[in-house]
Coordinates of C-alpha atoms in Angstrom, one line a residue:
Chain A
X284 CA 53.2 273.5 179.8
X285 CA 49.8 272.1 179.3
X286 CA 48.2 275.4 179.9
X287 CA 50.3 277.3 177.4
X288 CA 49.7 275.2 174.4
X289 CA 46.0 275.6 174.0
X290 CA 46.6 279.3 173.2
X291 CA 48.8 278.2 170.4
X292 CA 46.1 276.1 168.7
X293 CA 43.9 277.8 166.2
X294 CA 45.5 281.0 165.0
X295 CA 43.3 284.0 165.1
X296 CA 42.7 285.6 161.7
X297 CA 44.5 288.9 161.1
X298 CA 42.4 291.9 162.1
X299 CA 40.3 293.2 159.3
X300 CA 41.9 296.2 157.6
X301 CA 38.6 298.0 157.6
X302 CA 38.6 298.2 161.4
X303 CA 42.1 299.6 161.4
X304 CA 41.3 302.2 158.7
X305 CA 38.7 303.8 160.8
X306 CA 41.3 304.6 163.4
X307 CA 42.6 308.1 164.1
X308 CA 44.0 310.4 161.5
X309 CA 47.5 310.1 163.1
X310 CA 47.5 306.3 162.6
X311 CA 46.6 306.8 159.0
X312 CA 49.4 309.2 158.5
X313 CA 51.8 306.8 160.1
X314 CA 50.7 304.1 157.8
X315 CA 51.3 306.2 154.8
X316 CA 54.7 307.0 156.0
X317 CA 55.4 303.4 156.6
X318 CA 54.2 302.6 153.1
X319 CA 56.7 305.1 151.7
X320 CA 59.5 303.5 153.6
X321 CA 58.2 300.1 152.7
X322 CA 60.2 299.7 149.4
X323 CA 63.5 300.1 151.1
X324 CA 62.4 297.9 154.0
X325 CA 61.3 295.1 151.6
X326 CA 64.7 295.1 150.0
X327 CA 66.4 295.0 153.4
X328 CA 64.0 292.2 154.5
X329 CA 64.8 290.0 151.5
X330 CA 68.5 290.8 151.8
X331 CA 68.7 289.7 155.4
X332 CA 66.5 286.6 155.0
X333 CA 68.4 285.5 152.0
X334 CA 71.8 286.0 153.7
X335 CA 70.4 284.0 156.6
X336 CA 68.9 281.4 154.3
X337 CA 72.3 280.8 152.6
X338 CA 74.0 280.2 156.0
X339 CA 71.2 277.8 157.0
X340 CA 71.3 275.9 153.7
X341 CA 75.1 275.9 153.3
X342 CA 75.8 272.7 155.2
X343 CA 73.1 270.8 153.3
X344 CA 74.1 272.1 149.9
X345 CA 77.8 271.6 150.6
X346 CA 77.0 268.0 151.6
X347 CA 75.1 267.3 148.5
X348 CA 77.7 268.8 146.1
X349 CA 80.6 267.2 148.0
X350 CA 79.1 263.8 147.5
X351 CA 79.9 264.3 143.8
X352 CA 83.5 265.3 144.4
X353 CA 86.5 263.0 144.4
X354 CA 87.4 262.2 148.0
X355 CA 90.6 264.2 148.1
X356 CA 88.9 267.4 147.0
X357 CA 86.4 267.6 149.8
X358 CA 88.2 268.7 152.9
X359 CA 89.5 272.2 152.6
X360 CA 87.1 273.0 149.8
X361 CA 85.1 276.1 150.7
X362 CA 83.5 276.7 147.3
X363 CA 80.3 274.9 146.4
X364 CA 80.9 274.0 142.7
X365 CA 83.0 270.9 142.3
X366 CA 86.0 271.1 140.1
X367 CA 85.7 267.5 139.1
X368 CA 82.6 265.4 139.5
X369 CA 82.3 261.7 140.0
X370 CA 79.6 259.1 140.8
X371 CA 82.1 256.8 142.4
X372 CA 81.1 257.9 145.9
X373 CA 77.6 256.7 145.4
X374 CA 78.8 253.4 144.0
X375 CA 80.8 252.8 147.1
X376 CA 77.9 254.0 149.3
X377 CA 75.5 251.6 147.6
X378 CA 77.8 248.7 148.2
X379 CA 77.1 249.1 151.8
X380 CA 79.3 247.8 154.5
X381 CA 80.5 244.4 155.7
X382 CA 78.8 242.5 152.8
X383 CA 75.4 244.1 153.6
X384 CA 74.1 246.3 150.8
X385 CA 72.8 249.8 151.2
X386 CA 69.3 248.6 150.2
X387 CA 69.1 246.2 153.2
X388 CA 69.7 249.0 155.6
X389 CA 67.3 251.2 153.7
X390 CA 64.5 248.6 153.8
X391 CA 65.2 248.0 157.5
X392 CA 64.7 251.7 158.1
X393 CA 61.5 251.6 156.0
X394 CA 60.1 248.7 158.0
X395 CA 60.8 250.6 161.2
X396 CA 59.4 253.8 159.8
X397 CA 56.2 252.3 158.5
X398 CA 55.8 250.3 161.7
X399 CA 56.1 253.4 163.8
X400 CA 53.5 255.3 161.7
X401 CA 51.0 252.5 161.9
X402 CA 51.6 252.0 165.6
X403 CA 51.4 255.7 166.5
X404 CA 48.3 256.3 164.4
X405 CA 46.4 253.4 165.9
X406 CA 47.4 253.4 169.5
X407 CA 47.6 257.2 170.1
X408 CA 44.3 257.9 168.4
X409 CA 42.5 255.3 170.6
X410 CA 44.1 256.7 173.8
X411 CA 43.3 260.3 172.7
X412 CA 39.6 259.3 172.1
X413 CA 39.4 258.0 175.7
X414 CA 40.9 261.3 177.0
X415 CA 38.9 263.6 174.8
X416 CA 35.5 261.9 174.5
X417 CA 34.8 259.4 177.2
X418 CA 34.0 260.6 180.7
X419 CA 35.1 258.1 183.3
X420 CA 36.5 258.3 186.8
X421 CA 40.3 258.6 186.9
X422 CA 40.5 260.1 183.4
X423 CA 42.0 263.4 184.7
X424 CA 44.6 261.6 186.7
X425 CA 45.7 259.5 183.7
X426 CA 45.8 262.6 181.5
X427 CA 48.0 264.3 184.0
X428 CA 50.3 261.2 184.1
X429 CA 50.4 261.2 180.3
X430 CA 51.4 264.9 180.2
X431 CA 54.0 264.2 182.8
X432 CA 55.7 261.7 180.6
X433 CA 56.2 264.5 178.1
X434 CA 58.8 266.0 180.4
X435 CA 60.4 262.8 181.5
X436 CA 63.9 262.3 180.2
X437 CA 63.9 259.1 178.2
X438 CA 67.1 257.9 179.8
X439 CA 65.5 257.1 183.1
X440 CA 63.6 254.2 181.5
X441 CA 66.1 252.8 179.0
X442 CA 68.1 250.8 181.5
X443 CA 65.3 248.8 183.0
X444 CA 63.7 248.5 179.6
X445 CA 66.9 247.1 178.2
X446 CA 67.1 244.6 181.1
X447 CA 63.4 243.6 180.6
X448 CA 63.7 243.2 176.8
X449 CA 66.9 241.3 177.3
X450 CA 65.3 238.9 179.7
X451 CA 62.4 238.4 177.3
X452 CA 64.9 237.6 174.5
X453 CA 63.7 240.5 172.4
X454 CA 67.1 242.2 171.9
X455 CA 68.4 242.1 168.3
X456 CA 64.8 242.3 167.1
X457 CA 62.6 245.2 166.2
X458 CA 60.1 244.5 169.0
X459 CA 61.8 246.9 171.6
X460 CA 62.0 249.6 168.9
X461 CA 58.3 249.3 167.9
X462 CA 56.4 248.2 171.0
X463 CA 56.3 251.7 172.5
X464 CA 54.7 253.0 169.3
X465 CA 51.9 250.4 169.5
X466 CA 51.3 251.2 173.2
X467 CA 50.9 254.9 172.8
X468 CA 54.1 255.6 174.7
X469 CA 54.8 258.7 172.6
X470 CA 52.8 261.2 174.7
X471 CA 53.4 264.0 172.2
X472 CA 51.1 262.4 169.6
X473 CA 48.4 261.5 172.2
X474 CA 48.4 265.1 173.3
X475 CA 48.4 266.4 169.7
X476 CA 45.3 264.2 168.9
X477 CA 43.5 265.1 172.1
X478 CA 43.9 268.8 171.2
X479 CA 42.5 268.1 167.8
X480 CA 39.6 266.1 169.0
X481 CA 38.6 268.8 171.4
X482 CA 38.0 271.0 168.4
X483 CA 35.6 268.5 166.8
X484 CA 31.9 269.5 167.6
X485 CA 30.4 267.2 170.2
X486 CA 27.1 267.2 168.4
X487 CA 28.5 264.9 165.8
X488 CA 29.1 262.0 168.2
X489 CA 26.1 262.8 170.3
X490 CA 23.7 262.4 167.4
X491 CA 25.4 259.1 166.6
X492 CA 24.8 258.0 170.2
X493 CA 21.2 258.8 169.9
X494 CA 21.2 256.5 166.9
X495 CA 22.6 253.9 169.1
X496 CA 26.2 253.8 168.2
X497 CA 28.7 252.9 170.8
X498 CA 32.2 254.4 171.4
X499 CA 33.8 251.8 169.1
X500 CA 31.6 252.8 166.1
X501 CA 31.9 256.5 166.9
X502 CA 35.7 256.3 167.0
X503 CA 36.0 254.2 163.9
X504 CA 33.3 255.7 161.6
X505 CA 33.2 259.3 162.8
X506 CA 36.3 260.4 164.6
X507 CA 39.0 258.6 162.6
X508 CA 37.9 259.9 159.2
X509 CA 37.7 263.4 160.7
X510 CA 41.2 263.1 162.1
X511 CA 42.9 262.9 158.8
X512 CA 44.9 266.1 159.1
X513 CA 46.2 265.4 162.5
X514 CA 47.0 261.8 161.6
X515 CA 49.0 263.1 158.6
X516 CA 51.0 265.4 160.9
X517 CA 51.6 262.6 163.4
X518 CA 52.6 260.2 160.6
X519 CA 55.1 262.5 159.2
X520 CA 56.8 263.1 162.5
X521 CA 56.6 259.5 163.6
X522 CA 58.3 258.5 160.3
X523 CA 61.0 261.0 160.4
X524 CA 61.8 260.5 164.1
X525 CA 62.0 256.8 163.6
X526 CA 64.2 257.3 160.5
X527 CA 66.6 259.5 162.4
X528 CA 66.6 257.5 165.7
X529 CA 70.1 256.4 166.7
X530 CA 70.1 255.6 170.4
X531 CA 67.5 252.9 170.6
X532 CA 68.8 250.9 167.6
X533 CA 72.3 251.3 168.9
X534 CA 71.3 249.7 172.2
X535 CA 69.1 246.9 170.9
X536 CA 70.4 245.7 167.6
X537 CA 73.5 243.5 167.2
X538 CA 73.4 241.9 163.8
X539 CA 74.5 244.3 161.0
X540 CA 71.9 243.0 158.6
X541 CA 69.2 244.3 160.9
X542 CA 70.7 247.8 161.2
X543 CA 68.7 250.8 160.1
X544 CA 70.5 253.6 158.2
X545 CA 71.8 255.6 161.1
X546 CA 73.8 252.6 162.4
X547 CA 75.0 251.8 159.0
X548 CA 76.2 255.4 158.6
X549 CA 78.1 255.3 161.9
X550 CA 79.8 252.1 160.9
X551 CA 80.5 253.4 157.5
X552 CA 82.1 256.6 158.7
X553 CA 84.1 254.7 161.4
X554 CA 85.6 252.3 158.8
X555 CA 86.1 254.6 155.9
X556 CA 87.5 257.1 158.3
X557 CA 89.2 260.3 156.9
X558 CA 90.4 258.5 153.8
X559 CA 87.0 258.3 152.0
X560 CA 85.1 261.4 152.8
X561 CA 83.4 261.2 149.4
X562 CA 81.7 257.9 150.2
X563 CA 80.7 259.2 153.6
X564 CA 79.1 262.2 152.0
X565 CA 77.2 260.1 149.5
X566 CA 76.0 257.7 152.2
X567 CA 74.9 260.7 154.3
X568 CA 73.0 262.2 151.3
X569 CA 71.3 258.8 150.6
X570 CA 70.3 258.4 154.2
X571 CA 68.8 261.9 154.4
X572 CA 67.1 261.9 151.0
X573 CA 63.8 260.4 152.0
X574 CA 63.5 262.9 154.9
X575 CA 64.3 265.8 152.5
X576 CA 61.8 264.6 149.9
X577 CA 59.2 264.1 152.6
X578 CA 59.9 267.6 153.8
X579 CA 59.6 269.2 150.4
X580 CA 56.3 267.4 149.7
X581 CA 54.7 268.2 153.1
X582 CA 56.5 271.3 154.2
X583 CA 53.3 273.2 154.9
X584 CA 51.8 270.5 156.9
X585 CA 55.0 269.9 158.9
X586 CA 55.6 273.6 159.7
X587 CA 52.0 274.3 160.6
X588 CA 51.9 271.1 162.7
X589 CA 54.9 272.4 164.7
X590 CA 53.2 275.8 165.2
X591 CA 50.0 274.4 166.5
X592 CA 51.4 271.7 168.7
X593 CA 54.9 272.6 169.7
X594 CA 56.3 269.4 168.3
X595 CA 60.1 269.2 168.2
X596 CA 62.1 268.5 165.1
Chain B
X884 CA 41.4 241.6 185.7
X885 CA 43.0 244.1 188.0
X886 CA 42.1 246.8 185.6
X887 CA 38.3 246.3 185.8
X888 CA 38.6 245.8 189.5
X889 CA 40.4 249.1 189.9
X890 CA 37.9 250.8 187.7
X891 CA 34.9 249.7 189.6
X892 CA 36.5 250.7 192.9
X893 CA 37.2 254.1 191.5
X894 CA 33.8 254.7 190.1
X895 CA 32.3 253.8 193.5
X896 CA 33.8 256.7 195.3
X897 CA 33.9 259.3 192.6
X898 CA 31.5 262.2 192.3
X899 CA 28.7 261.9 189.7
X900 CA 30.0 264.4 187.2
X901 CA 28.2 263.6 184.0
X902 CA 25.0 265.4 183.2
X903 CA 22.3 263.3 181.6
X904 CA 22.2 263.6 177.9
X905 CA 19.1 263.7 175.8
X906 CA 17.0 262.8 178.8
X907 CA 18.6 259.4 179.1
X908 CA 20.3 258.5 182.4
X909 CA 24.1 258.3 182.0
X910 CA 25.3 254.8 181.7
X911 CA 28.2 255.2 184.1
X912 CA 29.3 251.6 184.2
X913 CA 29.3 251.3 180.4
X914 CA 31.2 254.6 180.1
X915 CA 33.8 253.5 182.5
X916 CA 34.2 250.2 180.8
X917 CA 34.5 251.9 177.4
X918 CA 37.0 254.4 178.9
X919 CA 39.3 251.7 180.2
X920 CA 38.9 249.7 177.0
X921 CA 40.1 252.6 174.9
X922 CA 42.8 253.5 177.4
X923 CA 44.1 249.9 177.7
X924 CA 47.0 250.2 175.2
X925 CA 48.2 253.4 176.7
X926 CA 47.7 252.1 180.3
X927 CA 49.6 248.9 179.4
X928 CA 52.4 251.0 177.9
X929 CA 52.5 253.4 180.8
X930 CA 52.8 250.6 183.4
X931 CA 55.3 248.4 181.5
X932 CA 57.4 251.0 179.7
X933 CA 57.3 254.1 181.9
X934 CA 56.1 253.6 185.5
X935 CA 57.5 250.1 186.1
X936 CA 60.9 250.9 184.6
X937 CA 61.1 254.2 186.6
X938 CA 60.6 252.3 189.8
X939 CA 63.0 249.6 188.6
X940 CA 65.7 252.2 187.8
X941 CA 65.3 253.8 191.2
X942 CA 65.9 250.3 192.7
X943 CA 68.8 249.7 190.4
X944 CA 70.4 252.9 191.3
X945 CA 71.0 251.5 194.8
X946 CA 72.7 248.4 193.5
X947 CA 75.9 247.7 191.5
X948 CA 73.9 245.8 188.9
X949 CA 76.0 244.3 186.2
X950 CA 74.5 241.7 183.7
X951 CA 77.3 239.3 184.2
X952 CA 79.0 239.9 187.4
X953 CA 77.5 239.4 190.8
X954 CA 75.5 242.3 192.1
X955 CA 74.0 243.5 195.3
X956 CA 72.6 246.4 197.3
X957 CA 75.0 249.2 197.8
X958 CA 72.8 252.0 199.2
X959 CA 73.9 255.5 198.2
X960 CA 77.3 254.3 197.0
X961 CA 76.6 255.1 193.4
X962 CA 75.5 258.6 194.2
X963 CA 78.4 259.4 196.4
X964 CA 80.8 257.8 193.8
X965 CA 79.3 260.0 191.1
X966 CA 80.6 263.1 192.8
X967 CA 84.1 261.7 193.1
X968 CA 84.1 260.7 189.5
X969 CA 86.0 263.3 187.4
X970 CA 84.5 262.2 184.2
X971 CA 81.0 262.5 185.6
X972 CA 81.8 266.1 186.8
X973 CA 83.1 266.8 183.3
X974 CA 79.9 265.6 181.7
X975 CA 77.9 267.7 184.1
X976 CA 80.0 270.7 183.2
X977 CA 79.8 270.1 179.4
X978 CA 76.0 269.6 179.5
X979 CA 75.4 272.5 181.9
X980 CA 77.4 274.9 179.8
X981 CA 75.7 273.7 176.6
X982 CA 72.3 274.2 178.1
X983 CA 73.0 277.6 179.8
X984 CA 74.8 279.1 176.8
X985 CA 73.1 277.3 173.9
X986 CA 69.5 277.6 174.9
X987 CA 69.3 281.4 175.2
X988 CA 71.3 281.9 172.0
X989 CA 69.0 279.5 170.1
X990 CA 65.8 281.1 171.5
X991 CA 67.1 284.6 170.7
X992 CA 67.8 283.6 167.2
X993 CA 64.4 281.9 166.9
X994 CA 62.7 285.1 168.2
X995 CA 64.7 287.4 166.0
X996 CA 64.0 285.5 162.8
X997 CA 60.3 285.0 163.8
X998 CA 60.0 288.8 164.2
X999 CA 61.7 289.3 160.8
X1000 CA 59.2 286.9 159.2
X1001 CA 56.2 288.2 161.0
X1002 CA 55.5 290.9 158.4
X1003 CA 53.2 289.9 155.6
X1004 CA 55.6 289.8 152.8
X1005 CA 55.9 287.6 149.8
X1006 CA 58.0 284.5 150.3
X1007 CA 57.3 284.3 154.0
X1008 CA 56.1 280.7 153.8
X1009 CA 59.2 279.7 151.8
X1010 CA 61.6 281.3 154.3
X1011 CA 59.7 279.7 157.2
X1012 CA 60.1 276.3 155.7
X1013 CA 63.7 276.9 154.8
X1014 CA 64.6 277.9 158.3
X1015 CA 62.7 275.0 159.8
X1016 CA 64.3 272.3 157.7
X1017 CA 67.5 272.0 159.9
X1018 CA 65.4 271.4 163.0
X1019 CA 64.1 268.3 161.4
X1020 CA 67.4 266.7 160.4
X1021 CA 69.7 268.2 162.9
X1022 CA 69.8 265.2 165.2
X1023 CA 70.5 262.8 162.5
X1024 CA 73.7 260.9 162.0
X1025 CA 74.1 262.4 158.5
X1026 CA 74.2 265.9 159.9
X1027 CA 76.7 264.9 162.6
X1028 CA 79.0 263.5 159.9
X1029 CA 78.7 266.7 157.8
X1030 CA 79.4 268.8 160.9
X1031 CA 82.4 266.8 161.7
X1032 CA 83.7 267.2 158.1
X1033 CA 83.0 270.9 158.1
X1034 CA 84.7 271.6 161.5
X1035 CA 87.6 269.3 161.0
X1036 CA 91.2 270.2 160.5
X1037 CA 91.3 271.9 157.1
X1038 CA 87.5 271.8 156.9
X1039 CA 85.5 274.8 155.6
X1040 CA 85.1 276.4 159.0
X1041 CA 88.8 276.2 159.6
X1042 CA 89.6 277.7 156.2
X1043 CA 87.1 280.6 156.8
X1044 CA 88.5 281.1 160.3
X1045 CA 92.0 281.4 159.0
X1046 CA 90.9 283.9 156.5
X1047 CA 89.7 286.0 159.4
X1048 CA 93.0 285.5 161.2
X1049 CA 92.2 282.6 163.5
X1050 CA 94.8 280.0 164.3
X1051 CA 94.8 277.0 161.9
X1052 CA 93.6 273.7 163.3
X1053 CA 90.1 272.2 163.3
X1054 CA 87.5 272.6 165.9
X1055 CA 86.8 268.9 166.3
X1056 CA 90.3 268.1 167.7
X1057 CA 90.5 271.2 169.9
X1058 CA 88.9 270.8 173.4
X1059 CA 88.3 274.5 173.7
X1060 CA 86.4 274.7 170.4
X1061 CA 84.2 271.5 170.5
X1062 CA 81.5 273.0 172.8
X1063 CA 81.1 276.2 170.6
X1064 CA 80.8 273.8 167.6
X1065 CA 78.1 271.8 169.4
X1066 CA 76.3 275.0 170.4
X1067 CA 76.4 276.2 166.8
X1068 CA 74.8 272.9 165.7
X1069 CA 72.0 273.5 168.3
X1070 CA 71.5 277.2 167.3
X1071 CA 71.4 276.2 163.6
X1072 CA 68.3 274.2 164.5
X1073 CA 66.4 277.3 165.7
X1074 CA 63.5 276.5 163.4
X1075 CA 61.2 274.6 165.8
X1076 CA 61.0 277.4 168.4
X1077 CA 60.9 280.0 165.6
X1078 CA 57.7 278.5 164.2
X1079 CA 56.1 278.4 167.6
X1080 CA 57.2 282.1 168.2
X1081 CA 55.7 283.0 164.8
X1082 CA 52.3 281.4 165.8
X1083 CA 52.5 283.5 169.0
X1084 CA 53.4 286.7 167.2
X1085 CA 50.4 286.3 165.0
X1086 CA 48.1 286.4 168.0
X1087 CA 49.2 289.8 169.2
X1088 CA 46.5 292.3 168.1
X1089 CA 47.9 294.9 165.7
X1090 CA 45.9 297.6 167.5
X1091 CA 48.3 297.5 170.4
X1092 CA 51.2 298.5 168.2
X1093 CA 49.1 301.2 166.5
X1094 CA 48.1 302.7 169.8
X1095 CA 51.8 302.6 170.9
X1096 CA 52.8 304.3 167.7
X1097 CA 50.3 307.0 168.2
X1098 CA 51.8 307.5 171.7
X1099 CA 55.2 307.9 170.0
X1100 CA 56.8 304.6 171.2
X1101 CA 59.9 303.5 169.4
X1102 CA 60.7 300.0 168.2
X1103 CA 62.6 299.1 171.4
X1104 CA 59.8 300.3 173.6
X1105 CA 57.3 298.4 171.5
X1106 CA 59.4 295.3 171.8
X1107 CA 59.8 295.4 175.6
X1108 CA 56.3 296.7 176.4
X1109 CA 54.2 294.8 173.9
X1110 CA 55.9 292.0 172.1
X1111 CA 57.8 290.4 175.0
X1112 CA 54.9 290.5 177.5
X1113 CA 52.4 289.3 175.0
X1114 CA 54.8 286.5 173.9
X1115 CA 55.7 285.4 177.4
X1116 CA 53.6 282.2 177.5
X1117 CA 55.1 281.1 174.2
X1118 CA 58.6 282.1 175.4
X1119 CA 58.0 280.1 178.6
X1120 CA 56.8 277.0 176.6
X1121 CA 59.9 277.2 174.3
X1122 CA 62.3 277.8 177.2
X1123 CA 61.0 274.7 179.2
X1124 CA 61.1 272.5 176.1
X1125 CA 64.5 273.6 174.8
X1126 CA 66.1 273.4 178.2
X1127 CA 64.9 269.9 178.7
X1128 CA 65.9 269.0 175.1
X1129 CA 69.4 270.4 175.6
X1130 CA 70.0 267.9 178.5
X1131 CA 69.5 265.0 176.1
X1132 CA 71.9 265.5 173.2
X1133 CA 73.3 262.2 172.2
X1134 CA 73.7 261.2 168.5
X1135 CA 75.7 264.2 167.3
X1136 CA 78.1 264.0 170.3
X1137 CA 78.5 260.3 169.8
X1138 CA 79.2 260.5 166.1
X1139 CA 81.5 263.6 166.3
X1140 CA 83.7 262.1 169.1
X1141 CA 83.5 258.5 167.8
X1142 CA 81.5 257.5 170.9
X1143 CA 84.3 258.6 173.2
X1144 CA 83.3 262.1 174.3
X1145 CA 86.8 263.4 173.5
X1146 CA 89.0 265.3 173.0
X1147 CA 89.7 265.7 176.8
X1148 CA 86.1 264.9 177.6
X1149 CA 85.0 268.1 175.9
X1150 CA 82.0 266.4 174.2
X1151 CA 81.3 264.0 177.0
X1152 CA 77.6 265.0 177.3
X1153 CA 75.7 263.6 180.2
X1154 CA 73.7 261.1 178.1
X1155 CA 76.9 260.0 176.3
X1156 CA 78.6 259.2 179.6
X1157 CA 75.5 257.4 180.8
X1158 CA 75.6 255.3 177.7
X1159 CA 79.3 254.6 178.2
X1160 CA 78.8 253.5 181.7
X1161 CA 75.6 251.5 181.3
X1162 CA 75.9 250.0 177.9
X1163 CA 79.6 250.2 177.2
X1164 CA 80.9 248.9 180.5
X1165 CA 77.7 247.2 181.7
X1166 CA 77.5 249.2 185.0
X1167 CA 73.8 249.5 184.8
X1168 CA 73.4 250.4 188.5
X1169 CA 75.7 253.3 188.2
X1170 CA 74.0 254.4 185.0
X1171 CA 70.6 254.2 186.7
X1172 CA 71.9 256.5 189.4
X1173 CA 72.9 258.9 186.7
X1174 CA 69.5 258.7 185.0
X1175 CA 67.7 259.4 188.3
X1176 CA 69.9 262.3 189.0
X1177 CA 69.0 263.7 185.6
X1178 CA 65.3 263.3 186.3
X1179 CA 65.7 265.1 189.6
X1180 CA 67.6 268.0 188.0
X1181 CA 65.2 268.3 185.1
X1182 CA 62.3 268.2 187.7
X1183 CA 63.9 270.9 189.8
X1184 CA 64.6 273.1 186.8
X1185 CA 61.0 272.7 185.4
X1186 CA 59.7 273.4 188.9
X1187 CA 61.7 276.6 189.1
X1188 CA 60.5 277.7 185.7
X1189 CA 56.9 277.0 186.7
X1190 CA 57.2 278.7 190.1
X1191 CA 58.9 281.8 188.7
X1192 CA 56.6 282.0 185.7
X1193 CA 53.9 284.0 187.6
X1194 CA 56.3 286.9 187.8
X1195 CA 57.0 287.1 184.1
X1196 CA 54.5 285.1 182.1
X1197 CA 51.3 286.9 181.3
X1198 CA 48.3 285.0 180.0
X1199 CA 45.9 287.0 177.9
X1200 CA 42.5 287.5 179.4
X1201 CA 43.7 286.6 182.9
X1202 CA 42.6 289.0 185.5
X1203 CA 44.6 289.4 188.7

C-alpha cells in the first residue's frame, strides 16, 4: 500500500491543449465531431449526475424534513414535503434523556473532538518530523511498523487495552478515548504528514541548521507553520471521526452524563422506540449538524485531502 | 532509560548512511538522540497501545479470561470452540458475504461515477462533494437510525418496493433482506474510493486516448486497454482498504439490530459478535481468540492481494 499512495500525491496538471492541437489531422477531426456531440452529452451528463445526486441526498433530506413532521406522519411517508410541521420533535430532543440535557452530550462530544484535534496535530506532526527529517538508525524499521498498524484491525488491541485501562482505573473517563490521539496512535495522520513533509524543500531546514538551529527549533518555527494545510486536513478528519466514534465510548463510558452524542442517540432511539420517530429524527439531525456544517465549510479541503492521502470517511 | 540504551546499541552496528552536510561532519549521536526524542510519543504509544496489547491478546486467546470469574490457561480450546459455535459461524458468513458482495459493488459504483465526473464540466466539484458526503457520515449512529427508519416495516423503501410489486414487510425484520440493506448502506458510501479513483484518472495522459481513437478503438476497448491498466495501482489501493474496512463494520449493525445482531443472526457481523462475547458476556479470552483470528484472516487476504498484484497491477514508469 505504501508504494501506491505516493503516486496519488500531487496531481499532474492537465496536458496543455497546445500540445494536443498539433496532433494529427484525424485527431482534430475527431475532436470537432466530439464537440458537436458535446451538447447532447452535457445534457446526458447533468441528467445522470442529478438523478444520482438525488438518490445520494434523499436519506439526508428525508431525515431533515422528517424531523419537522409529527411522529405519526413519518413512517410510510415517501414524499419529502411535510403535510404538517412541528418543532415539538426538537423540543423533546433538546430535553435529552434520563435527566441529562442535550447540551451536556453536545459539550462532551465537543471536548472529545477538540481534544482529539489537539492531540493528533501535536503528536502526529512530531512523529512525522522524526520520520521525514531526522536520519537515525532504526528509522526505517519504525516507519515500517507504523505503516503496518494502518492495516491492523483495531479489535485485536481493544480487549487488552480495556483490561489495562480498567486496572489503571481510567474507565468511565476520557483518558482511554484520548490517550491514543496524544501518542500518535492514528497512523493515518502520521503517514499523511510524512508525505506532506517530504514535499517541503530540504534547503529550508538545512539553511536553518547552518544558522545553528536544532531540530526542535526547525520543527517549531519552520515546519509547523508550513504544515498548515495538512494540519487543517488532519484536524477536520480527527474531529469528525471522534464526533462519530461509537465503539470506544460504548466500551469505556458508564455514566450517562459523560456520554458523547452517539451514545445519547442510541439510548434515545432505544427508549423512545417506534413510538416517537419524530424526536429520534430531530436528535439525529442535531447530532449530525456540526459535521454537515463542517463539511459545507471545508468541502474542498476534505475532498482533496481524501484524494491525495486515501483517507477514509 | 531503555530507549537511549537501545538507541546507542543500534547506532553502533548500523552503517554510516549520512553524507556530511556543508562540510561539517555529521553529528550522529546528536541526530540519534533527536530522532528518538521526536519519536518518543509515537514509540510510547506503539509499545503500550499496539505492540503490548497485541502480545497480551495473543496470550489471552489461550486463556478463558473473565474479569470476575477464575481463569486459567486453556490452550487452543477457544479456537476449537469457535468452530463449533453456530453463532460464530453465522458471523463469519455474514461478514464474508458482506465483504465479497459489497466491496466489488461499491468499487464499481465508485469507478463508474469517477469516470462520469472525470470530464471537465461545470459543476464537477459540486457533484464530487455531493457524492462524497455520505462517506463521511455513513458510519454515524444518526445514519444508522435513518437507515432503520427507511427500511422498516412501512418505511419508504418498503412503500417503494410494494409499488414495484414486492411483498410488503420491512427489510429490517426480514433475515433475508438485512444483508442487502447493509450492503446498500456500504455502497451508498462510495464517495471515498470515488475521490481516489478521480485522482488516479486525472493522471492518465490524454494522449493515450487520442492515439487509441485514431486507431479506431471504441469506448469498451479504451476502458479495458487504457483506463483499467493505468488505474490498477489505485484500484489495488482501494481494494485492499475497502476489503479491510468491510471486516470492521460495527456501529450501523449494532444500532439497526439493537445490539443483538438479529433477526436470526442476519446482522451478526464479526465485530458485533466479538463485542457481545467480550464486553457483553465478559468472555475476554474467547473474544481475544476471535480478534486474533481476524488479524490472521486480514493478514492472509492482504498477502494474497500483494502477491497477486504483480499480475494485474501496473506501475507507470516501471520497466520489466
